[in-house]
Amino acid sequence: MIVPYGHVVILAGVLFALGMICAVVRRNLIMMLIGVEIMLNAAAILFVAASLRWQQLQGQVFVLFIMAVAAAEVSLGLALIIYAHRRTDSVDPDTYKLLKW
């Protein structure tokens, strides 16, 4: 059974919207990081679906690149969040006003 391309596009759109809402609305650094991860996964799903629809392998190769970027983003982001939590005992982004101009 093959999933229609339109359904995959809708799934990717819904996932991207949920990730964007999670990244914008939540006031927790970890939840913001998870929102960005969900958006990257939505883009990856859409690339895989498009590569299968048009029989081009470049989309799947690009998904490998997205997975590498996501892994680097999570590792660096979590390290920064743990460091910031140890310094301020909070994961609220409003407490980090030292980085602003």
Coordinates of C-alpha atoms in Angstrom, one line a residue:
M1 CA 0.0 0.0 0.0
I2 CA 1.4 3.4 -1.0
V3 CA 0.6 6.5 0.9
P4 CA -0.6 9.3 -1.5
Y5 CA 1.8 12.2 -1.9
G6 CA -0.9 14.7 -0.8
H7 CA -1.3 13.0 2.6
V8 CA 2.4 13.1 3.2
V9 CA 2.5 16.8 2.4
I10 CA -0.4 17.4 4.8
L11 CA 1.4 15.3 7.5
A12 CA 4.6 17.3 7.0
G13 CA 2.7 20.6 7.1
V14 CA 0.9 19.7 10.4
L15 CA 4.2 18.5 12.0
F16 CA 5.9 21.7 10.9
A17 CA 3.1 23.8 12.3
L18 CA 3.2 21.9 15.6
G19 CA 6.9 22.4 15.9
M20 CA 6.7 26.1 15.1
I21 CA 3.9 26.5 17.7
C22 CA 6.0 24.6 20.3
A23 CA 9.1 26.7 19.5
V24 CA 7.3 30.0 19.7
V25 CA 4.7 29.5 22.4
R26 CA 6.6 27.6 25.0
R27 CA 8.8 29.4 27.5
N28 CA 11.2 26.6 28.1
L29 CA 14.5 26.2 26.3
I30 CA 14.2 22.4 26.1
M31 CA 10.7 22.6 24.6
M32 CA 11.9 25.2 22.1
L33 CA 14.7 22.8 21.1
I34 CA 12.2 20.0 20.6
G35 CA 10.1 22.3 18.5
V36 CA 13.0 22.9 16.2
E37 CA 13.6 19.2 16.0
I38 CA 10.0 18.5 15.0
M39 CA 10.3 21.2 12.2
L40 CA 13.5 19.5 10.9
N41 CA 11.8 16.1 10.9
A42 CA 8.8 17.5 9.0
A43 CA 11.1 18.9 6.4
A44 CA 12.9 15.5 6.2
I45 CA 9.5 13.7 5.7
L46 CA 8.7 16.0 2.9
F47 CA 12.1 15.5 1.2
V48 CA 11.7 11.8 1.3
A49 CA 8.2 11.9 -0.1
A50 CA 9.2 14.3 -2.9
S51 CA 12.2 12.1 -3.8
L52 CA 10.0 9.0 -4.0
R53 CA 7.4 10.9 -6.1
W54 CA 9.9 12.2 -8.7
Q55 CA 12.3 9.2 -8.5
Q56 CA 15.2 11.4 -7.6
L57 CA 17.7 10.3 -4.9
Q58 CA 18.9 13.9 -4.0
G59 CA 16.0 14.3 -1.6
Q60 CA 17.1 11.3 0.4
V61 CA 20.7 12.5 0.5
F62 CA 19.5 15.8 1.7
V63 CA 17.6 14.0 4.5
L64 CA 20.9 12.5 5.7
F65 CA 22.3 16.1 5.8
I66 CA 19.2 17.2 7.8
M67 CA 19.7 14.3 10.2
A68 CA 23.4 15.3 10.7
V69 CA 22.4 18.9 11.3
A70 CA 19.7 17.9 13.8
A71 CA 22.1 15.7 15.7
A72 CA 24.6 18.5 16.0
E73 CA 21.9 21.0 16.9
V74 CA 20.6 18.7 19.7
S75 CA 24.0 18.0 21.1
L76 CA 25.2 21.6 21.1
G77 CA 21.8 22.9 22.3
L78 CA 21.5 20.5 25.2
A79 CA 25.1 21.2 26.3
L80 CA 24.3 25.0 26.3
I81 CA 21.0 24.4 28.2
I82 CA 22.7 22.3 30.8
Y83 CA 25.5 24.9 31.2
A84 CA 22.9 27.7 31.5
H85 CA 20.8 25.7 33.9
R86 CA 23.8 25.2 36.2
R87 CA 24.5 28.9 36.2
T88 CA 21.0 30.2 36.7
D89 CA 18.9 27.2 37.9
S90 CA 16.3 28.0 35.3
V91 CA 15.5 27.1 31.7
D92 CA 13.3 30.1 31.1
P93 CA 14.8 32.1 28.2
D94 CA 13.8 35.4 29.8
T95 CA 16.4 34.9 32.5
Y96 CA 19.3 35.1 30.0
K97 CA 19.3 38.8 29.4
L98 CA 23.1 39.0 29.4
L99 CA 23.2 37.8 25.8
K100 CA 21.1 40.7 24.6
W101 CA 22.4 44.1 23.4

